[in-house]
Coordinates of C-alpha atoms in Angstrom, one line a residue:
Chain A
X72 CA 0.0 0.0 0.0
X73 CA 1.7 3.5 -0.7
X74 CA 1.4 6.1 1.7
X75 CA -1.6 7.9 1.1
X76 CA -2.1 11.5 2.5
X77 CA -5.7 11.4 3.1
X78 CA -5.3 7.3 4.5
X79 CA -7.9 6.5 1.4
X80 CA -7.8 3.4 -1.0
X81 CA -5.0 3.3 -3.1
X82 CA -6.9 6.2 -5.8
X83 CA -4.6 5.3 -9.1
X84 CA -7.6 5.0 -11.2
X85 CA -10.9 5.3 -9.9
X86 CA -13.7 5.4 -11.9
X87 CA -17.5 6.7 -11.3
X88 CA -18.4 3.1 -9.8
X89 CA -15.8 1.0 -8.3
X90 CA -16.0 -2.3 -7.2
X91 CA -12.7 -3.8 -5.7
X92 CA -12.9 -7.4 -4.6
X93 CA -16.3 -7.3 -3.1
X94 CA -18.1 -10.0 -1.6
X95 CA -21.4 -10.4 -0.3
X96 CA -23.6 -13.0 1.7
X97 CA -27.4 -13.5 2.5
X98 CA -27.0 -16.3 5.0
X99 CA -24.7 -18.6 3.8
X100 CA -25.3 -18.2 -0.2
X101 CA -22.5 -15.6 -1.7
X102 CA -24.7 -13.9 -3.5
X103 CA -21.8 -11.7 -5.0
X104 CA -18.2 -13.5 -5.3
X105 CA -15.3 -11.3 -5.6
X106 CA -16.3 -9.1 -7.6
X107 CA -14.3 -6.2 -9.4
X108 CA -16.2 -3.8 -12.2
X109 CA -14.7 -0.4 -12.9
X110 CA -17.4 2.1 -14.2
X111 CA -16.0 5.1 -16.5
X112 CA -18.0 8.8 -16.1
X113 CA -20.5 8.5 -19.1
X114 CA -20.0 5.1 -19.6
X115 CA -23.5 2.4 -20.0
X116 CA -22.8 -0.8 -18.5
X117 CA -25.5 -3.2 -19.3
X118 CA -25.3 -6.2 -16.3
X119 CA -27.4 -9.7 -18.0
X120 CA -27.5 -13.0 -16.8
X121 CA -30.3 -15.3 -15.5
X122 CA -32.6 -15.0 -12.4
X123 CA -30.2 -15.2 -9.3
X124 CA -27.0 -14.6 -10.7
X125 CA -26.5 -11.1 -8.4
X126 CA -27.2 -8.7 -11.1
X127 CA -29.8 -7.0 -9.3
X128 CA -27.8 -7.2 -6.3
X129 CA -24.9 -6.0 -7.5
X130 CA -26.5 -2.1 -8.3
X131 CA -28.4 -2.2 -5.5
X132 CA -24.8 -2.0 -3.2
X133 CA -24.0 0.8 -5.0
X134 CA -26.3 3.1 -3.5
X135 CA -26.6 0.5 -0.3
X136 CA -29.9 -0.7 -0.4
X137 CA -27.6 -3.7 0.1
X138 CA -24.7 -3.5 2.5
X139 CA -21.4 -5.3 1.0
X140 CA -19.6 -8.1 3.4
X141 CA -15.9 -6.9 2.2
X142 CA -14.2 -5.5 0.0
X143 CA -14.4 -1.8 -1.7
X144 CA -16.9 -0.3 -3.3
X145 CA -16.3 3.4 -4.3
X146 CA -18.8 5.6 -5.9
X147 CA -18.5 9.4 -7.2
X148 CA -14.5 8.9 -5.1
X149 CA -16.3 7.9 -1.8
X150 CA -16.0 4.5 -0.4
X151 CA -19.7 3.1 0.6
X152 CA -19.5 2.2 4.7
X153 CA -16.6 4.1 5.3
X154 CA -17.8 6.6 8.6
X155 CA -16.7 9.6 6.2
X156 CA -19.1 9.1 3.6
X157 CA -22.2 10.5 4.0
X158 CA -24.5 8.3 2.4
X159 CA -27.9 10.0 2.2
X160 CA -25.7 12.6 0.2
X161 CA -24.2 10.4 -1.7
X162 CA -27.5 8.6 -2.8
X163 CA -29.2 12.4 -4.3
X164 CA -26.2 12.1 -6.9
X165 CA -27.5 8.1 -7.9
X166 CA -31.1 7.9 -9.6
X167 CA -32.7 4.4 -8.5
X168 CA -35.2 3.0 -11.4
X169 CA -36.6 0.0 -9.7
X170 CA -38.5 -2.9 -11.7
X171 CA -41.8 -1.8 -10.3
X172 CA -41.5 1.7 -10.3
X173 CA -42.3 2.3 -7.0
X174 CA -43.9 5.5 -7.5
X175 CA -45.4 7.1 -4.6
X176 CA -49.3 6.4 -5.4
X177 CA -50.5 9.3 -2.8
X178 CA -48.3 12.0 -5.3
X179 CA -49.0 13.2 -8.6
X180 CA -46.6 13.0 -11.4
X181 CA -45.2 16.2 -10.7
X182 CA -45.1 15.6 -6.8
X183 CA -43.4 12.3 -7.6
X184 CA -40.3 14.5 -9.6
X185 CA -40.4 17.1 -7.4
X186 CA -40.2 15.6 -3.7
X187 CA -36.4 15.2 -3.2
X188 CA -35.5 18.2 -5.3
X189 CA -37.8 20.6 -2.7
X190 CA -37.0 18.9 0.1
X191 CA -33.3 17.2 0.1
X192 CA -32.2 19.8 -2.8
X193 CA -34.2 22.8 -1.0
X194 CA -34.8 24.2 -4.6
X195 CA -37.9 26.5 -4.3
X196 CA -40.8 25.0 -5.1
X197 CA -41.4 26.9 -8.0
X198 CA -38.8 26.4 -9.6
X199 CA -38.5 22.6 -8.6
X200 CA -42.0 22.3 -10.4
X201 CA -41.4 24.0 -13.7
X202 CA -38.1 21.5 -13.9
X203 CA -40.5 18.9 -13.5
X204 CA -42.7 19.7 -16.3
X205 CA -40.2 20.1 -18.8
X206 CA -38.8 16.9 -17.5
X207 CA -42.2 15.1 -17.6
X208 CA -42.7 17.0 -21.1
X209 CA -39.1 15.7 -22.1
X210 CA -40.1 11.7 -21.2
X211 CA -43.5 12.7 -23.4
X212 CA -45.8 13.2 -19.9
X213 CA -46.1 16.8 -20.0
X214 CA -49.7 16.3 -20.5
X215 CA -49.7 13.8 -17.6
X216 CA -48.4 15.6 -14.6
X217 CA -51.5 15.9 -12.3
X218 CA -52.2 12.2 -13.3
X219 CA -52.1 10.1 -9.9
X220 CA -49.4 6.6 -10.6
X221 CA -52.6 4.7 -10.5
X222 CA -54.0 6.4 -13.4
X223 CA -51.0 6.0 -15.3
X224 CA -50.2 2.9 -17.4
X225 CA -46.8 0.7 -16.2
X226 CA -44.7 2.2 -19.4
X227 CA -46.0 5.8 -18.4
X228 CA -45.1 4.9 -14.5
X229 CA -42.1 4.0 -15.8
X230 CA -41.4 7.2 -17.5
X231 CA -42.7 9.0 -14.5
X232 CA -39.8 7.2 -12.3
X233 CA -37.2 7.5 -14.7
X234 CA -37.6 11.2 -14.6
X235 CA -38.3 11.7 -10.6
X236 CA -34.4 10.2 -10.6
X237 CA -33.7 13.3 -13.2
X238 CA -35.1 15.3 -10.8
X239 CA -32.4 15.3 -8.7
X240 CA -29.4 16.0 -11.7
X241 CA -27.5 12.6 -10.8
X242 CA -23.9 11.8 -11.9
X243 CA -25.3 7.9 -11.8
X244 CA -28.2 6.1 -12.9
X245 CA -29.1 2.8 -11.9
X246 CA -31.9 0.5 -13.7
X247 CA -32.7 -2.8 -12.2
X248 CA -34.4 -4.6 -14.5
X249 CA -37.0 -1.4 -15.7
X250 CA -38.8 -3.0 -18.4
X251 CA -39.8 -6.9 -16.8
X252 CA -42.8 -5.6 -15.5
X253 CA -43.9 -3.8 -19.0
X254 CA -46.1 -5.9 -21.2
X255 CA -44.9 -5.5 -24.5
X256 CA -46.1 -2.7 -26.1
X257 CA -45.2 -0.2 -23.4
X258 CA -41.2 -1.3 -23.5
X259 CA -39.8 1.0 -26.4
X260 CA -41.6 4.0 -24.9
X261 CA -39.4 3.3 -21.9
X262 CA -36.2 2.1 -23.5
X263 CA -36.2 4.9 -25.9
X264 CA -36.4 7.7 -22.6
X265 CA -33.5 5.6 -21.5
X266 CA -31.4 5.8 -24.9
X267 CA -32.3 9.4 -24.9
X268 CA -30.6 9.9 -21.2
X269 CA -27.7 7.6 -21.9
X270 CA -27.3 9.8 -25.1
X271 CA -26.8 12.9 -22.8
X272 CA -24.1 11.4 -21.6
X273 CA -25.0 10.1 -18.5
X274 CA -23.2 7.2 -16.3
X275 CA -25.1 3.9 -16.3
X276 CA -25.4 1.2 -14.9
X277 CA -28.6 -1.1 -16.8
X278 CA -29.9 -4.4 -15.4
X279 CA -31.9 -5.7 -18.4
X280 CA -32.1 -8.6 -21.0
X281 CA -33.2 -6.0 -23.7
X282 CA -30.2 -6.9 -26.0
X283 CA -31.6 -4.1 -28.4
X284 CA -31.1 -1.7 -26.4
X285 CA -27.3 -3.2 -25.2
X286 CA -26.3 -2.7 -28.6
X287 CA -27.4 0.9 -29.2
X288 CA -26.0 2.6 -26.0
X289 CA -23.8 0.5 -24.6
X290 CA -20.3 0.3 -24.5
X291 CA -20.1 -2.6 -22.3
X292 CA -22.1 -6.2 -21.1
X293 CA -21.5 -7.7 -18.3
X294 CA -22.3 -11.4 -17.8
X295 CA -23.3 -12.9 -15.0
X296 CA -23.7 -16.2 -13.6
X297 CA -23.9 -17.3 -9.4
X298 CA -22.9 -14.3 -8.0
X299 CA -20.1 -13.4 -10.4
X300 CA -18.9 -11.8 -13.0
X301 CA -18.4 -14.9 -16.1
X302 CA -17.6 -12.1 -18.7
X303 CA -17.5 -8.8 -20.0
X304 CA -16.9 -7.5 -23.5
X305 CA -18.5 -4.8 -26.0
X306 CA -22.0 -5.7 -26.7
X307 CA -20.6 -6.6 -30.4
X308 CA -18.0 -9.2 -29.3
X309 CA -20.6 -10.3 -26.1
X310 CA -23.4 -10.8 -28.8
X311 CA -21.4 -12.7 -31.5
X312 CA -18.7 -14.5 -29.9
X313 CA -19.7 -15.4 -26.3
X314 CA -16.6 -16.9 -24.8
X315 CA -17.6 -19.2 -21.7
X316 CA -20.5 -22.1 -22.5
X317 CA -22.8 -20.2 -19.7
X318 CA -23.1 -16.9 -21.5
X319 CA -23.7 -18.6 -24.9
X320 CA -26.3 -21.1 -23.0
X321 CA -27.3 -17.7 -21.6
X322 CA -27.7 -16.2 -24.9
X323 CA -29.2 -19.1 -26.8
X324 CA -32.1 -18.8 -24.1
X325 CA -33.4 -15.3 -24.4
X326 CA -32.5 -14.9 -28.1
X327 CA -34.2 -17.8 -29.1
X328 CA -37.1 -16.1 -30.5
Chain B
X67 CA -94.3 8.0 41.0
X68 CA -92.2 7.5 37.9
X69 CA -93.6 11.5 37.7
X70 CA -91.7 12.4 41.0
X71 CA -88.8 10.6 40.0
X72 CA -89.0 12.2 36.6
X73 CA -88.9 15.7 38.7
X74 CA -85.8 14.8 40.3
X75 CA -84.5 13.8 37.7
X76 CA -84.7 16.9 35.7
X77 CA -83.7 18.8 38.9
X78 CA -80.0 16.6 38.7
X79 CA -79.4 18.0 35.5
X80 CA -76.8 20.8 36.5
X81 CA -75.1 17.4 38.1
X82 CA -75.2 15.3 34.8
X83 CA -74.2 18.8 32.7
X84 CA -71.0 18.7 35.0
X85 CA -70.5 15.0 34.6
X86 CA -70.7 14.8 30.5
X87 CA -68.2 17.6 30.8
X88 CA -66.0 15.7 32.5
X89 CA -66.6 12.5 30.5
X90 CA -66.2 14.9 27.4
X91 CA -62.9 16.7 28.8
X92 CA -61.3 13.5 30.3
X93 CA -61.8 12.0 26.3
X94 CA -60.3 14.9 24.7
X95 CA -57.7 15.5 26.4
X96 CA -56.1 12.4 27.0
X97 CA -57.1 11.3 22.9
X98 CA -55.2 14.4 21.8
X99 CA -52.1 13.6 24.2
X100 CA -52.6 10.0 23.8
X101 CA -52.9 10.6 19.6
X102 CA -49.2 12.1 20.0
X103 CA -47.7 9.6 21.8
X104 CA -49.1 6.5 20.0
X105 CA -48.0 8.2 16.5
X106 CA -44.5 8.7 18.5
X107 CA -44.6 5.0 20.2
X108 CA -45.4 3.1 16.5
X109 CA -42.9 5.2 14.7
X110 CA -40.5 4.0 17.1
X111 CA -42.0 0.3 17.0
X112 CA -41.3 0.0 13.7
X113 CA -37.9 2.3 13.6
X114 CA -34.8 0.3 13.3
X115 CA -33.8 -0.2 16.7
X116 CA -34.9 -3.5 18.3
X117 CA -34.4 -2.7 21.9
X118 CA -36.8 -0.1 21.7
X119 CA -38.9 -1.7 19.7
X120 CA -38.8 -4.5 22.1
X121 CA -39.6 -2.7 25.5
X122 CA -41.9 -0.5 23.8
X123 CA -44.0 -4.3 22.1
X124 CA -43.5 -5.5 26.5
X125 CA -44.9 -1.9 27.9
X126 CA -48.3 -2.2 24.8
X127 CA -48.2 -6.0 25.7
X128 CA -48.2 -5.1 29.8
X129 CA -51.5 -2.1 29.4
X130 CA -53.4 -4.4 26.7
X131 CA -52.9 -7.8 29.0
X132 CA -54.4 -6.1 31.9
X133 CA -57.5 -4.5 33.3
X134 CA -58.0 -0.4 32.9
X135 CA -59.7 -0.4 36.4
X136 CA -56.6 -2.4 37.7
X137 CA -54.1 0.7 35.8
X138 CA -56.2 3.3 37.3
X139 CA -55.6 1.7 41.0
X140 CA -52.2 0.9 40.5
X141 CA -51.6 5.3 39.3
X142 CA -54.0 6.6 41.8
X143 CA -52.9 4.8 45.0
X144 CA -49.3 3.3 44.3
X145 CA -47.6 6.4 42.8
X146 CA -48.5 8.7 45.8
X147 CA -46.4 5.5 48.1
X148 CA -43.5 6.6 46.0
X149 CA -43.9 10.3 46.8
X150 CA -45.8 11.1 43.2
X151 CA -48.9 13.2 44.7
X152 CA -51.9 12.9 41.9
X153 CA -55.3 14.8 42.1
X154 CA -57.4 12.4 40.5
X155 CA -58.1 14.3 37.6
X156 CA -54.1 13.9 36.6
X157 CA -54.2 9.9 37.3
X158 CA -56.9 9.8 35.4
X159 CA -56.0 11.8 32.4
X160 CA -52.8 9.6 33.0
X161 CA -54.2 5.9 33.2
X162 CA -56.4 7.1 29.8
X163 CA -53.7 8.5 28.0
X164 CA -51.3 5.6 28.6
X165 CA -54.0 3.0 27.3
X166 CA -54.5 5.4 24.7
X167 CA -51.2 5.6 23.9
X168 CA -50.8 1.8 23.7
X169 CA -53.3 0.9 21.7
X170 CA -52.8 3.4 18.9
X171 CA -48.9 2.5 19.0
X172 CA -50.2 -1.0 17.4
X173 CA -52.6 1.1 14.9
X174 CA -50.0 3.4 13.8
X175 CA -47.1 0.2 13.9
X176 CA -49.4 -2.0 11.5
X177 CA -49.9 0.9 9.1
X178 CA -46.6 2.1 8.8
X179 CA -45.8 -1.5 8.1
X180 CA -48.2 -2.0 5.5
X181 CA -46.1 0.3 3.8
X182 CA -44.3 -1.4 0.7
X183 CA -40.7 -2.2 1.6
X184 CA -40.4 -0.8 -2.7
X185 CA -42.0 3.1 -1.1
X186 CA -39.2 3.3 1.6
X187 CA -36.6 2.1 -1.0
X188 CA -37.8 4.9 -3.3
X189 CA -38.0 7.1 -1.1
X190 CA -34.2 6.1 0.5
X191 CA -32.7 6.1 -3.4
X192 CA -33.6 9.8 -4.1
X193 CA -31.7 10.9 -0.4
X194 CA -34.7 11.7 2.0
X195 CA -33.6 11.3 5.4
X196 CA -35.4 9.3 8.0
X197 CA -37.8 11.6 9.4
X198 CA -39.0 13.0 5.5
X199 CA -39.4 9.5 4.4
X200 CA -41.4 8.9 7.3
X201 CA -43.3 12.1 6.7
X202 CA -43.9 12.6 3.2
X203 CA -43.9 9.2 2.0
X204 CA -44.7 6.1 4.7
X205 CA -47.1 8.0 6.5
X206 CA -49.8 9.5 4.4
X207 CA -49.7 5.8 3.1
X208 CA -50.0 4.4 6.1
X209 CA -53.1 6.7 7.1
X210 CA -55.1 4.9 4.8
X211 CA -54.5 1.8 6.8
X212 CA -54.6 3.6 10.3
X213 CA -58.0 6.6 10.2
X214 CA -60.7 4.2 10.7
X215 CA -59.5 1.9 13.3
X216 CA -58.2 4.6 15.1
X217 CA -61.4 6.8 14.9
X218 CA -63.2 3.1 16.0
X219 CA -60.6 3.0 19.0
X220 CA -61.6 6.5 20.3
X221 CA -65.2 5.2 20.7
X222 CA -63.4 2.7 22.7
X223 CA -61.7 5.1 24.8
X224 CA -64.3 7.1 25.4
X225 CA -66.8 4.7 26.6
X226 CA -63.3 3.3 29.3
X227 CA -63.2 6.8 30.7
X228 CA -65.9 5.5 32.6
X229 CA -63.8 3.4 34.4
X230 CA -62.3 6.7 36.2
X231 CA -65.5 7.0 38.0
X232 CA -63.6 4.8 40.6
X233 CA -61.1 7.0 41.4
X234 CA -63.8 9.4 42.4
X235 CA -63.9 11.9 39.4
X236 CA -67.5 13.2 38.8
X237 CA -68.0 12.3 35.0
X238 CA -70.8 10.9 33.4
X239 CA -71.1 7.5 35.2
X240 CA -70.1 8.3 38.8
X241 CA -73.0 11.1 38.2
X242 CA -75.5 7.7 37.5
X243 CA -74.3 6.6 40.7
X244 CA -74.7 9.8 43.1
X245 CA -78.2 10.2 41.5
X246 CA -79.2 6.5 41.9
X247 CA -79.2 7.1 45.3
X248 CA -81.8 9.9 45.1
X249 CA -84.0 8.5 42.7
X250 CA -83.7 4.4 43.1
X251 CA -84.6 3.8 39.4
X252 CA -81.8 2.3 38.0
X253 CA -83.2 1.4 35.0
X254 CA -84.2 4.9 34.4
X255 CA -80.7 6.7 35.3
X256 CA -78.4 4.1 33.8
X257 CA -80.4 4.3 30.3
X258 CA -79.7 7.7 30.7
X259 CA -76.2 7.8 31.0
X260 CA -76.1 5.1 28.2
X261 CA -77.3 7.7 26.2
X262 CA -75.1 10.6 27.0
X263 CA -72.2 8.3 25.9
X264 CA -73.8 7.7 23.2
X265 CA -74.3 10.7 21.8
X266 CA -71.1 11.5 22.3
X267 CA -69.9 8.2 20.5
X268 CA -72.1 8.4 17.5
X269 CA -70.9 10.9 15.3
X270 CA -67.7 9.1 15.4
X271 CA -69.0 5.9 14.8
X272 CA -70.1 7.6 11.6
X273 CA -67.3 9.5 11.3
X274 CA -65.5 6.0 11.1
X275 CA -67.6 4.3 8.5
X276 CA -67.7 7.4 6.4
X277 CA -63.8 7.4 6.7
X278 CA -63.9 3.8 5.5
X279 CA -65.8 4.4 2.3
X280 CA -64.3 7.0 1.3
X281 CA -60.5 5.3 1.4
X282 CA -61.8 2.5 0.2
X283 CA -63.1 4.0 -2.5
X284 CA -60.0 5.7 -3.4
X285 CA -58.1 2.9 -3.0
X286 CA -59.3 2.2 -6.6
X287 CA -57.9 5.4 -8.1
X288 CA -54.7 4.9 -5.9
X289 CA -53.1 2.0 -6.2
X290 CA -50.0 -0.4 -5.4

């Protein structure tokens, strides 16, 4: 270890999201097995593998919805469950798109965007509210945003969620899994909001089996299988030439149709 | 006969005035204080720490598990021992908000947890800190759950104040008794008293079921 000023990690190259050696239990099943993932600044990482493997797991430690067992994880240059880093700061500069939206069904729209920018942002409410039309307006809601979460459809939910994390002008984005619960028809709407954001440039981390959407924004899949990482390549080499037997078995499964 | 005592009766009425006040200041009082400190008790019952969530489950568990008239006793006649004076007014506004207290901490503690773990996770990912997830986003959820058994329960606690007629405060039913003894028609001054409860019981009965039907019918506009 060189000496280090500040008594921090070794920084030599630190990207947005970095996971050094992590491990992670629930019970006695390592749910996440050594795992080590560097994450550029406006890099998309899409994370695939099948049901169980950690994916989902493995973005929720970043903004610690799950604590990690040991190991280093450091996000935006602080390490998570170090007594210096503040994490309730640290979580208004990650957006959170969860699988089932987990809008707040006694909010409108606009209340749903607006919440944490009033109150952990302490932007004027004014101003919070006309950011949160143009960024209802910008996912195409902008005639939605007095519509309650139950009157919206799950694609439009979706939407809605996707821009309460814009809200809050994050440096990361995290999707875990945000189209599973779509039926069909209400997955582009969603995917293309997400291109559209990843396009701006933003950090991402995607949890998703939507291979279309791998290949259009991202620079980089990461396969997993049993709580670690198997593989990782551009979606171009991930997509043609799998290299392990579980990422093509992988692959043969959810492109089969 | 039933004329005279009818005469009496009427002529008691500055008495049973005086008593439904009491009955009627005993209630709100300790239902406001008791309100507060059951919200406070099941925030803390479901807050991350299990010690207090532990002694504060064995204190609910204690009041529930034994008799109100038992509580009022033990306040009015064992806390003077260890040099606590109490008027009886005070024990009782004490004994009524304690029960109160206990019984809306379980209210409050099953609402708040029929919360979706996916709301507080929501409402964690975008940085609100403990007390403005509790306000802005598990509460007003959990309201839907708590309003119209905690409206029931104050029906409930109204009708125990009663019990504080032991102690020797003049409400409502130590009023039945003094008159009783003037006018020995039991019948007549107890179905009285019934009915002064009553009336103040009744618009909160309905206050309950209106409560009721209106969440649930909102629940269909609102929902996951």
């Amino acid at each position: 270890m060189t000496s280090n000023p500040k008594g921090q990690a070794n920084m030599t190259k630190t990207g947005m999201i970095d996971f050094r050696g992590v491990n992670k239990w629930f019970g006695a099943l390592n749910v996440l097995k050594d795992i080590t993932l560097s994450v550029e600044p406006r890099e998309v990482v899409v994370v695939c593998g099948p049901s169980g493997s950690g994916k989902s797991t493995l973005i929720r430690c970043i903004n610690g919805l799950e604590a990690i067992k040991d190991g280093d994880l450091i996000v935006d240059g602080q390490r998570l469950g170090d007594p210096a880093t503040n994490m309730t700061r640290l979580r208004t500069e990650i957006g959170f798109v969860f699988q089932s939206f987990n809008l707040y069904p006694h909010k409108t729209a606009l209340e749903n965007v607006t919440l944490a920018p009033i109150h952990v942002r302490r932007i004027p409410r004014a101003e919070a509210e006309k950011d949160g039309r143009e960024l209802l307006a910008k996912v195409g809601l902008g005639d939605k945003v007095d519509a309650y979460p139950g009157q919206l459809s799950g694609g439009q939910q979706q939407r809605v969620a996707i821009a309460r994390c814009l809200g809050m002008r994050p440096k990361i984005m995290l999707f875990d899994e945000p189209t599973s619960a779509l039926d069909p028809e209400m997955i582009s709407e969603v995917l293309d909001v997400m291109v559209a954001v990843a396009e701006e440039g933003m950090t991402m981390m995607v949890v998703t089996h939507e291979m279309g959407f791998a290949r259009k924004v991202a620079q980089r899949v990461v396969f997993m299988d049993a709580g670690a990482i198997v593989e990782s390549g551009t979606p171009e080499e991930f997509f043609s030439h799998p290299k392990t037997d579980r990422s093509r078995a992988f692959l043969s499964k959810i492109l089969r149709h | 006969m039933i004329w005279q005592q009818l005469q009496s009766l009427a002529g008691s009425y500055p008495l049973a005035l005086r008593g439904l006040g009491m009955t009627v200041a005993l209630s709100l009082i300790s239902l406001v204080l008791g309100t507060l400190l059951g919200f406070g008790l099941g925030i803390l019952r479901t807050g991350g720490n299990r010690l207090i969530s532990a002694a504060i489950g064995a204190w609910v568990d204690l009041i529930r598990g034994t008799p109100f008239l038992v509580q009022i006793f033990l306040i009015f006649f064992i806390l003077p021992e260890l040099g606590i004076e109490l008027d009886a007014f005070t024990a009782g506004i004490i004994a009524l908000t304690n029960l109160a207290a206990c019984f809306i901490c379980e209210i409050v503690a099953a609402g708040i947890r029929s919360v979706p773990t996916g709301q507080v996770e929501a409402a964690l990912a975008s940085g609100l800190s403990r007390w403005q997830r509790m306000r802005q986003v598990v509460l007003p959820q959990a309201m839907r759950i708590v309003l119209p058994p905690l409206v029931g329960q104050y029906v409930l606690l109204i009708k125990d104040s009663s019990v504080v007629s032991a102690i020797g405060l003049t409400d409502l039913t130590r009023v039945g008794w003094l008159v009783v003894q003037r006018v020995p028609n039991g019948l007549l001054v107890f179905f009285l008293v019934g009915l002064g409860y009553f009336i103040v019981c009744y618009p909160l009965i309905m206050l309950a079921r209106r409560l009721e039907q209106r969440i649930g019918a909102a629940h269909g506009e609102v929902q996951l």
